[in-house]
């Protein structure tokens, strides 16, 4: 039950914004899991189970990838 309570906070608008920001800052999934105080395998499972978490991380990483691509062409 503790695990269920833990993922709930990350499904809130505030939690999703934080996840998106960490991904945008270039943190790896392992770093993000550490920040969330969960294991990498738990984050992987949550990304599969909760589309909101997966999408927030994907959106943030797209911004980070875009920044890297632009820096390469400068």
PDB file of C-alpha atoms in Angstrom:
ATOM      1  CA  UNK A   1       0.000   0.000   0.000  1.00  0.00           C
ATOM      2  CA  UNK A   2       2.906   2.388   0.659  1.00  0.00           C
ATOM      3  CA  UNK A   3       3.941   2.001  -2.972  1.00  0.00           C
ATOM      4  CA  UNK A   4       0.457   3.054  -4.130  1.00  0.00           C
ATOM      5  CA  UNK A   5       0.544   6.157  -1.958  1.00  0.00           C
ATOM      6  CA  UNK A   6       3.979   6.994  -3.322  1.00  0.00           C
ATOM      7  CA  UNK A   7       2.997   7.057  -7.001  1.00  0.00           C
ATOM      8  CA  UNK A   8      -0.110   9.136  -6.314  1.00  0.00           C
ATOM      9  CA  UNK A   9       1.917  12.225  -5.488  1.00  0.00           C
ATOM     10  CA  UNK A  10       3.648  12.005  -8.891  1.00  0.00           C
ATOM     11  CA  UNK A  11       0.316  11.948 -10.738  1.00  0.00           C
ATOM     12  CA  UNK A  12      -0.640  15.390  -9.401  1.00  0.00           C
ATOM     13  CA  UNK A  13      -0.054  18.470 -11.577  1.00  0.00           C
ATOM     14  CA  UNK A  14       2.767  19.508  -9.233  1.00  0.00           C
ATOM     15  CA  UNK A  15       4.407  16.084  -9.356  1.00  0.00           C
ATOM     16  CA  UNK A  16       4.188  15.869 -13.144  1.00  0.00           C
ATOM     17  CA  UNK A  17       5.653  19.368 -13.480  1.00  0.00           C
ATOM     18  CA  UNK A  18       8.578  18.349 -11.302  1.00  0.00           C
ATOM     19  CA  UNK A  19       9.183  15.196 -13.363  1.00  0.00           C
ATOM     20  CA  UNK A  20       8.991  17.195 -16.584  1.00  0.00           C
ATOM     21  CA  UNK A  21      11.476  19.726 -15.201  1.00  0.00           C
ATOM     22  CA  UNK A  22      13.981  17.073 -14.129  1.00  0.00           C
ATOM     23  CA  UNK A  23      13.809  15.488 -17.570  1.00  0.00           C
ATOM     24  CA  UNK A  24      14.168  18.926 -19.205  1.00  0.00           C
ATOM     25  CA  UNK A  25      17.268  19.525 -17.081  1.00  0.00           C
ATOM     26  CA  UNK A  26      18.825  16.414 -18.617  1.00  0.00           C
ATOM     27  CA  UNK A  27      18.562  14.045 -15.664  1.00  0.00           C
ATOM     28  CA  UNK A  28      18.645  10.339 -16.514  1.00  0.00           C
ATOM     29  CA  UNK A  29      15.840   8.010 -15.469  1.00  0.00           C
ATOM     30  CA  UNK A  30      18.170   6.720 -12.735  1.00  0.00           C
ATOM     31  CA  UNK A  31      18.692  10.272 -11.430  1.00  0.00           C
ATOM     32  CA  UNK A  32      14.973  10.951 -11.554  1.00  0.00           C
ATOM     33  CA  UNK A  33      14.215   7.714  -9.689  1.00  0.00           C
ATOM     34  CA  UNK A  34      16.757   8.746  -7.022  1.00  0.00           C
ATOM     35  CA  UNK A  35      15.042  12.144  -6.700  1.00  0.00           C
ATOM     36  CA  UNK A  36      11.696  10.360  -6.372  1.00  0.00           C
ATOM     37  CA  UNK A  37      13.213   8.042  -3.743  1.00  0.00           C
ATOM     38  CA  UNK A  38      12.277   4.925  -5.697  1.00  0.00           C
ATOM     39  CA  UNK A  39      14.279   2.335  -7.601  1.00  0.00           C
ATOM     40  CA  UNK A  40      14.906   2.614 -11.323  1.00  0.00           C
ATOM     41  CA  UNK A  41      12.872  -0.558 -11.843  1.00  0.00           C
ATOM     42  CA  UNK A  42       9.905   1.006 -10.029  1.00  0.00           C
ATOM     43  CA  UNK A  43      10.123   4.080 -12.259  1.00  0.00           C
ATOM     44  CA  UNK A  44      10.213   1.811 -15.311  1.00  0.00           C
ATOM     45  CA  UNK A  45       7.075   0.003 -14.103  1.00  0.00           C
ATOM     46  CA  UNK A  46       5.290   3.286 -13.363  1.00  0.00           C
ATOM     47  CA  UNK A  47       6.166   4.602 -16.826  1.00  0.00           C
ATOM     48  CA  UNK A  48       4.506   1.515 -18.317  1.00  0.00           C
ATOM     49  CA  UNK A  49       1.486   1.664 -16.013  1.00  0.00           C
ATOM     50  CA  UNK A  50       0.828   5.419 -15.767  1.00  0.00           C
ATOM     51  CA  UNK A  51       0.756   7.261 -19.075  1.00  0.00           C
ATOM     52  CA  UNK A  52       0.889  10.612 -17.277  1.00  0.00           C
ATOM     53  CA  UNK A  53       4.323   9.846 -15.811  1.00  0.00           C
ATOM     54  CA  UNK A  54       5.618   8.501 -19.107  1.00  0.00           C
ATOM     55  CA  UNK A  55       4.352  11.523 -21.040  1.00  0.00           C
ATOM     56  CA  UNK A  56       5.762  14.042 -18.545  1.00  0.00           C
ATOM     57  CA  UNK A  57       9.219  12.475 -18.811  1.00  0.00           C
ATOM     58  CA  UNK A  58       8.971  12.198 -22.590  1.00  0.00           C
ATOM     59  CA  UNK A  59       7.919  15.848 -22.932  1.00  0.00           C
ATOM     60  CA  UNK A  60      10.762  17.045 -20.739  1.00  0.00           C
ATOM     61  CA  UNK A  61      13.355  14.932 -22.532  1.00  0.00           C
ATOM     62  CA  UNK A  62      12.210  16.222 -25.924  1.00  0.00           C
ATOM     63  CA  UNK A  63      13.059  19.769 -24.797  1.00  0.00           C
ATOM     64  CA  UNK A  64      16.474  18.633 -23.539  1.00  0.00           C
ATOM     65  CA  UNK A  65      17.160  16.751 -26.787  1.00  0.00           C
ATOM     66  CA  UNK A  66      16.181  19.790 -28.833  1.00  0.00           C
ATOM     67  CA  UNK A  67      18.602  21.962 -26.862  1.00  0.00           C
ATOM     68  CA  UNK A  68      21.443  19.499 -27.436  1.00  0.00           C
ATOM     69  CA  UNK A  69      20.684  19.278 -31.159  1.00  0.00           C
ATOM     70  CA  UNK A  70      20.679  23.053 -31.480  1.00  0.00           C
ATOM     71  CA  UNK A  71      23.960  23.356 -29.598  1.00  0.00           C
ATOM     72  CA  UNK A  72      25.584  20.940 -32.050  1.00  0.00           C
ATOM     73  CA  UNK A  73      24.631  23.129 -34.988  1.00  0.00           C
ATOM     74  CA  UNK A  74      25.845  26.409 -33.473  1.00  0.00           C
TER      75      UNK A  74
END
